Short mmCIF file of C-alpha atoms in Angstrom, two decimals:
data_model
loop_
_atom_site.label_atom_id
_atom_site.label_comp_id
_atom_site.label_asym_id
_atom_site.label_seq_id
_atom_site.Cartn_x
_atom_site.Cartn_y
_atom_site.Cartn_z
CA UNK A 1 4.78 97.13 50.51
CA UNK A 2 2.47 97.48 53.61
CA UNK A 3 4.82 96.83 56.51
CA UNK A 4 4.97 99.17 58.85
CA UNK A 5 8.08 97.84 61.03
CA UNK A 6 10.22 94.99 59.89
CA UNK A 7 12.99 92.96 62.03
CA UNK A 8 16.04 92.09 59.59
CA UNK A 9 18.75 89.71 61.03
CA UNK A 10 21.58 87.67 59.13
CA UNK A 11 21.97 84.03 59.07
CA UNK A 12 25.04 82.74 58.64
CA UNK A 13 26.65 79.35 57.75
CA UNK A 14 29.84 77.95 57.41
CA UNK A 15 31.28 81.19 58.40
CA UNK A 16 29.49 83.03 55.70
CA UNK A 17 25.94 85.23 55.68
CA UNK A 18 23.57 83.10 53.33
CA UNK A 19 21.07 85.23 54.11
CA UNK A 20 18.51 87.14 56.02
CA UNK A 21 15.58 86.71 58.57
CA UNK A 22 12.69 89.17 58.04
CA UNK A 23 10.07 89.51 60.60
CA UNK A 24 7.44 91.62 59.22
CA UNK A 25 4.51 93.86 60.37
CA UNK A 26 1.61 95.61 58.83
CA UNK A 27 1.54 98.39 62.33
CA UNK A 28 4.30 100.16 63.91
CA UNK A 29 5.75 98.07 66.75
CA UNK A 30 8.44 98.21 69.64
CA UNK A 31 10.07 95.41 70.96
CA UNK A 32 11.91 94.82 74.19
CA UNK A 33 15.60 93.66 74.73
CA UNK A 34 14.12 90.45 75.39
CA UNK A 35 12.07 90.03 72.53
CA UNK A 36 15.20 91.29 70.21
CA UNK A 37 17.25 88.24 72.07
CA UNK A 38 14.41 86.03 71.27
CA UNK A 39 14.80 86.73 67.74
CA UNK A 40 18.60 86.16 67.73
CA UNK A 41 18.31 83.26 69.63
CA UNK A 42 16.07 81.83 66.61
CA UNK A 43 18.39 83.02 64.22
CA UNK A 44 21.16 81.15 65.88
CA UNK A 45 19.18 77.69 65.82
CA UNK A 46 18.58 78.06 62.11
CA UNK A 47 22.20 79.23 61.50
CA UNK A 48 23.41 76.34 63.32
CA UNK A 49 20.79 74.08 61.40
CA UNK A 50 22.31 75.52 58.41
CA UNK A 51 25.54 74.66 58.91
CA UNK A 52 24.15 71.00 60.08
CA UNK A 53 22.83 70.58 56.34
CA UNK A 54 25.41 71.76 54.73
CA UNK A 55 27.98 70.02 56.47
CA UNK A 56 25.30 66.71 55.53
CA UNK A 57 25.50 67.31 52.08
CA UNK A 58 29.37 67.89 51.99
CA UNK A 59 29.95 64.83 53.21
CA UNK A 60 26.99 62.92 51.42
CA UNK A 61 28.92 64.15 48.02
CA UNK A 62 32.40 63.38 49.81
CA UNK A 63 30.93 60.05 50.09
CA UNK A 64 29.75 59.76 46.59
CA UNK A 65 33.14 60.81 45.26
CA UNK A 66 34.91 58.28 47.28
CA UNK A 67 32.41 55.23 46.02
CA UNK A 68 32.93 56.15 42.37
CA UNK A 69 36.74 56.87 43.02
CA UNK A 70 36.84 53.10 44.62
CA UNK A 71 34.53 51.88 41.70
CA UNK A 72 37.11 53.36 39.01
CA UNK A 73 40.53 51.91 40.50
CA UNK A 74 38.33 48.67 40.87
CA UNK A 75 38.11 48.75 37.04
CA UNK A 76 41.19 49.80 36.35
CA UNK A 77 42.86 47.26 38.01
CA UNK A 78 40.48 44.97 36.62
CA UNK A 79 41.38 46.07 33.17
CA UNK A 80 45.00 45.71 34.08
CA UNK A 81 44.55 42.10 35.46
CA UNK A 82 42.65 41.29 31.80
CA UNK A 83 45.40 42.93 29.76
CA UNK A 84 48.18 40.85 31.53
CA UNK A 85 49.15 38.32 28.84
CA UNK A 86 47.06 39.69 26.21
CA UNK A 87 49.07 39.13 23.68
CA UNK A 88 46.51 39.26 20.53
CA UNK A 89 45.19 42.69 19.57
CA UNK A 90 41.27 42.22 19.68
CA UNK A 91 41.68 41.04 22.93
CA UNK A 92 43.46 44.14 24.05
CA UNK A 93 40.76 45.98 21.99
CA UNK A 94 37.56 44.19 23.73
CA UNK A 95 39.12 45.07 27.50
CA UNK A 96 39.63 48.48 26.54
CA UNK A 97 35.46 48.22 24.97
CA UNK A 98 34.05 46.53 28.28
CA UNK A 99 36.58 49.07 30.57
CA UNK A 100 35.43 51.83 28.76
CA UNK A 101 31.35 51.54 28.81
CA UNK A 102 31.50 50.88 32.51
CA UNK A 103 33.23 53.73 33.69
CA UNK A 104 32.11 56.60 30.55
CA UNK A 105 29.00 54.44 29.78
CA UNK A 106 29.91 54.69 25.83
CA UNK A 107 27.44 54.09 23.15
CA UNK A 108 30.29 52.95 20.57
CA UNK A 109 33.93 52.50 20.08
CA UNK A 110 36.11 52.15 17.29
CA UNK A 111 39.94 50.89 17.66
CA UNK A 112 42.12 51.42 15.20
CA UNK A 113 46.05 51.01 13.68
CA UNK A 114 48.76 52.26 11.94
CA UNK A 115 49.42 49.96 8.81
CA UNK A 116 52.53 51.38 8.21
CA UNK A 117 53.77 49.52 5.33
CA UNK A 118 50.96 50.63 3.78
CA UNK A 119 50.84 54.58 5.14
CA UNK A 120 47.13 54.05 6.37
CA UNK A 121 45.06 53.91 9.31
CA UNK A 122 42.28 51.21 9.80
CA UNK A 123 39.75 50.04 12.13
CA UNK A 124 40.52 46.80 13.60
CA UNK A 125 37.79 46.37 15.99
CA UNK A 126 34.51 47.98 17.14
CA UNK A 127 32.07 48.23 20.21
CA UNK A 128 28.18 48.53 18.87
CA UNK A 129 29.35 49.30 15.01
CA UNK A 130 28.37 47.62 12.10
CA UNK A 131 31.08 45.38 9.79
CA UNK A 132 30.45 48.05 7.32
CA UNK A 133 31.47 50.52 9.70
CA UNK A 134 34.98 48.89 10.70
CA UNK A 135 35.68 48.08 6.88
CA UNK A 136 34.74 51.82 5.84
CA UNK A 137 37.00 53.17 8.66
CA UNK A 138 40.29 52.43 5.93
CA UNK A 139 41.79 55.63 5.13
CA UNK A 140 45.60 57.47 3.67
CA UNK A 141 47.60 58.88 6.54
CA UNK A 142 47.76 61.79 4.26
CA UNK A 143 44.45 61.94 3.91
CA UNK A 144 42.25 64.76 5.35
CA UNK A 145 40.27 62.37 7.56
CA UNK A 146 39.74 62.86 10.90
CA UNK A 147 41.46 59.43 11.93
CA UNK A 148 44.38 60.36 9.63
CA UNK A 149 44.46 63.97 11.31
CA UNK A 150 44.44 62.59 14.63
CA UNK A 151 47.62 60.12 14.40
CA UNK A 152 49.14 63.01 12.76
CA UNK A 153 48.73 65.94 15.64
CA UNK A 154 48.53 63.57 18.04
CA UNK A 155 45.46 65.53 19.59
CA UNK A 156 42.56 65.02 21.62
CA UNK A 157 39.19 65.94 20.15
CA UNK A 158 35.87 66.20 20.97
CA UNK A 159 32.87 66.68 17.74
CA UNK A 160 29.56 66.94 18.28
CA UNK A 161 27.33 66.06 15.31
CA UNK A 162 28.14 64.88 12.18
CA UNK A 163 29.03 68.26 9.98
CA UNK A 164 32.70 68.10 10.45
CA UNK A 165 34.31 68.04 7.29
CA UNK A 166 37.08 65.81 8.24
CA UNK A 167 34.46 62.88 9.00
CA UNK A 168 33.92 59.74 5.95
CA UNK A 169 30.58 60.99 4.65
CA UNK A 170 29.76 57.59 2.74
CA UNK A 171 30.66 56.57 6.44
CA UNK A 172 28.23 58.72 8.34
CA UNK A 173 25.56 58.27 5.76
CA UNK A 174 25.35 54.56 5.41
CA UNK A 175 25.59 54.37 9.37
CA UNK A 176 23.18 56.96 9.60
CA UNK A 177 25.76 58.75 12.16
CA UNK A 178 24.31 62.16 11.31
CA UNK A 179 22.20 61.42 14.49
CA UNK A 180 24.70 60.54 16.45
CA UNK A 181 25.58 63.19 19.50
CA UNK A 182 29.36 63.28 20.29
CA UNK A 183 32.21 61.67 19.43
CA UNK A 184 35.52 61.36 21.41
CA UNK A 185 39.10 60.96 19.62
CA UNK A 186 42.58 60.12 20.78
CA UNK A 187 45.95 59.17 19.74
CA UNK A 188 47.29 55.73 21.42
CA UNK A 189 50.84 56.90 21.70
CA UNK A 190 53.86 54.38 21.97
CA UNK A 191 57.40 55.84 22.50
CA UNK A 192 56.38 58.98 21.34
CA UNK A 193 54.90 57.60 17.96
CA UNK A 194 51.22 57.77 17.43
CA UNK A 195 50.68 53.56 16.56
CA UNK A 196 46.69 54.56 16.31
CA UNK A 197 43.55 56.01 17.47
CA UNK A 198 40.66 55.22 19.91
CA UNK A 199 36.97 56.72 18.77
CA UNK A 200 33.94 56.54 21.79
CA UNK A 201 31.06 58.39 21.32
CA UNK A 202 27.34 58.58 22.33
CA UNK A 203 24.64 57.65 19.97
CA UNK A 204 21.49 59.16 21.76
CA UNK A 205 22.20 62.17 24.05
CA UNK A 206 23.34 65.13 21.97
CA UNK A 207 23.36 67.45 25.14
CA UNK A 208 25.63 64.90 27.06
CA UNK A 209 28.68 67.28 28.83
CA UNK A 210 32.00 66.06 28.58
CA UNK A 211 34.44 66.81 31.55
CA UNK A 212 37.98 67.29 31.74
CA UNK A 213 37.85 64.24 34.35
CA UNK A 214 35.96 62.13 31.91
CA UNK A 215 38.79 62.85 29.31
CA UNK A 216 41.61 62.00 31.75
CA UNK A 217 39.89 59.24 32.24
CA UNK A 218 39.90 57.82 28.74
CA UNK A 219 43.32 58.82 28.48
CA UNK A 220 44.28 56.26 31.52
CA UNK A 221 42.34 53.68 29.65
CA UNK A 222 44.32 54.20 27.02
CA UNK A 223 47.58 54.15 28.33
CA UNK A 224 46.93 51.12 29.71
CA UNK A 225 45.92 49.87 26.49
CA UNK A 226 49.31 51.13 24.57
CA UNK A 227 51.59 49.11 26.67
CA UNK A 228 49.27 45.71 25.70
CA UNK A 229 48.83 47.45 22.79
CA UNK A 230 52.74 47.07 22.48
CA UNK A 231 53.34 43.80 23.77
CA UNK A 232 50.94 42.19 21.75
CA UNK A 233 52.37 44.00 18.15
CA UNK A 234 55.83 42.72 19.42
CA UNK A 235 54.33 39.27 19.77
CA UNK A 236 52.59 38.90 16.29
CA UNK A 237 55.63 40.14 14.83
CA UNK A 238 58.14 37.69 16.23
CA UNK A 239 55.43 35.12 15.88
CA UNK A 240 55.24 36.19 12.14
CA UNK A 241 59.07 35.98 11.46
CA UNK A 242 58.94 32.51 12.95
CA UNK A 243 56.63 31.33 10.68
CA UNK A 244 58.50 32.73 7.70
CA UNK A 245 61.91 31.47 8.94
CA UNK A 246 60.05 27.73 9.54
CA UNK A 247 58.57 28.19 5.92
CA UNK A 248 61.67 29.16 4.21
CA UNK A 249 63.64 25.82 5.91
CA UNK A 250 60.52 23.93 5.06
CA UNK A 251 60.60 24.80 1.49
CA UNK A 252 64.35 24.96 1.63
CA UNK A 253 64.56 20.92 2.73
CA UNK A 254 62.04 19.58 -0.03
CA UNK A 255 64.14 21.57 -2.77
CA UNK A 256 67.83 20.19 -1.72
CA UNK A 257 66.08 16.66 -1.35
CA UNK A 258 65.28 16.90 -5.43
CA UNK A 259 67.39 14.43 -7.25
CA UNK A 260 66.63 16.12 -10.64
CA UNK A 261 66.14 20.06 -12.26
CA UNK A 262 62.60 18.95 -13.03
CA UNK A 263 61.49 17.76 -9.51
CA UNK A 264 63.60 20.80 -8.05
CA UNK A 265 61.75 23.39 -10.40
CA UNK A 266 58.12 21.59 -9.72
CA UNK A 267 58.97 21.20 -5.59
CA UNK A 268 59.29 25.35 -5.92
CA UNK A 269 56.82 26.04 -8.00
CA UNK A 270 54.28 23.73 -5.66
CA UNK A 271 55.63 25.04 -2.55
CA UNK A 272 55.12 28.54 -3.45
CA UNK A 273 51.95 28.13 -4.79
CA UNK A 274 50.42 26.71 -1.85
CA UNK A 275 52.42 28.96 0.48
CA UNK A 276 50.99 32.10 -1.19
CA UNK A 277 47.64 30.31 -1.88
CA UNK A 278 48.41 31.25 -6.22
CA UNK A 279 45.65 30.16 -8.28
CA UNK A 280 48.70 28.90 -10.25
CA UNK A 281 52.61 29.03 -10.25
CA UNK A 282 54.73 29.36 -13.15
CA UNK A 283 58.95 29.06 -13.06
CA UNK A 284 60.93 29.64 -16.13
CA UNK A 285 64.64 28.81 -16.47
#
């Protein structure tokens, strides 16, 4: 408020003005051509500086972005190399769990199916959830829960807290997930049909920010994890209708070998009880 003469003179970086040198004085004061070169040549040295710093710190973050670039595709591929042959489900489901915390650093998981001979959607698996948790997670696909919702829009959501309507409440209040800070849901998508849903979240940090990177991220887990995903269902399947096919020629062979109607009728009822583990078998004729 006292100056009497002040020297302004821009500084500029990376081709921009970032702001100004101010050389003040409490008197009136002249100053040679000399003295005004001075000035600008000091300017110039901090411009230049500047520019040193910034160009520093662009390439300090460049560096950073390469490293975790380089530690993500290491994962991935590692995660790829782990779901090769994985041809059981909770396998599939524990890759996807281990992938997941070390790249989004995930405070819980939840990995769930399609039943659909049944028309729900289940839990099979968890990261850092209780039993009660996975056996709660059981719902209608025309049900207004969330995991129903999810398989049927086929959307991507992020909830924060606990209040949304959609959520289990006996759920959230016997896991005490009230607390919990944000929750992450999306489809796992198979030939355009929504087979189930993956659920991360983060237990402690409410305030945690969630960016569209982070999101695509997830999604590449997941797609990685529907093609396993895939091969594994396949597997079971065929492995399934293998067993039933041997069972049927098992039970087939004892019943031609009867030489009687009673052994034949006992050989069924005997085979079918133990097949079916039946507290008791009954056959009328």
């Amino acid at each position: 408020a006292n100056a009497k003469t002040v020297i302004y003179t821009p500084v500029a970086a990376a081709g921009q003005w970032v702001g100004f040198l101010s050389i003040i004085y409490q008197q009136k004061e002249t100053f040679s051509q000399a003295e005004l070169q001075r000035v600008t040549a000091i300017t110039t040295q901090l411009s230049s500086a500047l520019q040193n710093l910034y160009n520093f710190q662009e390439t300090e973050a460049a560096l950073v972005k390469v490293q975790q670039a380089q530690r993500e595709a290491q994962i991935l591929q590692q995660l790829a190399q782990t779901l090769t042959g994985s041809l059981q489900i909770k396998e599939v489901a524990n890759a996807f769990f281990n992938a997941a915390q070390q790249l989004l650093g995930i405070d819980f998981s939840v990995f769930s199916l399609v039943d659909a001979q049944r028309q729900r959607v289940r839990a099979i698996d968890g990261y850092n959830v209780t039993a009660n948790h996975i056996r709660l997670a059981n719902h209608p696909l025309d049900s207004n829960d969330i995991m129903a919702d999810i398989i049927r829009t086929g959307q991507t959501e992020i909830i924060r807290g606990a209040n949304d309507p959609r959520f289990d409440q006996e759920n959230v209040e016997s896991e005490g997930q009230a607390a919990w800070g944000l929750r992450i849901f999306t489809p796992i998508t198979v030939r355009q049909e929504n087979i189930g849903l993956i659920e991360i979240g983060f237990k402690e940090n409410v305030d945690v920010a969630v960016e569209e990177t982070q999101v695509q991220l997830l999604k590449t887990l997941v797609d990685q994890v529907a093609i396993s995903l895939d091969n594994a269902q396949s597997y079971q399947a065929s492995q399934q209708t293998a067993r039933r096919e041997q069972t049927i020629r098992e039970i087939t062979e004892k019943m031609r070998a009867s030489t009687s109607l009673e052994d034949l009728v006992k050989v069924a009822a005997q085979e079918l009880g133990q097949r079916f583990s039946a507290e008791y078998t009954l056959v009328d004729l």
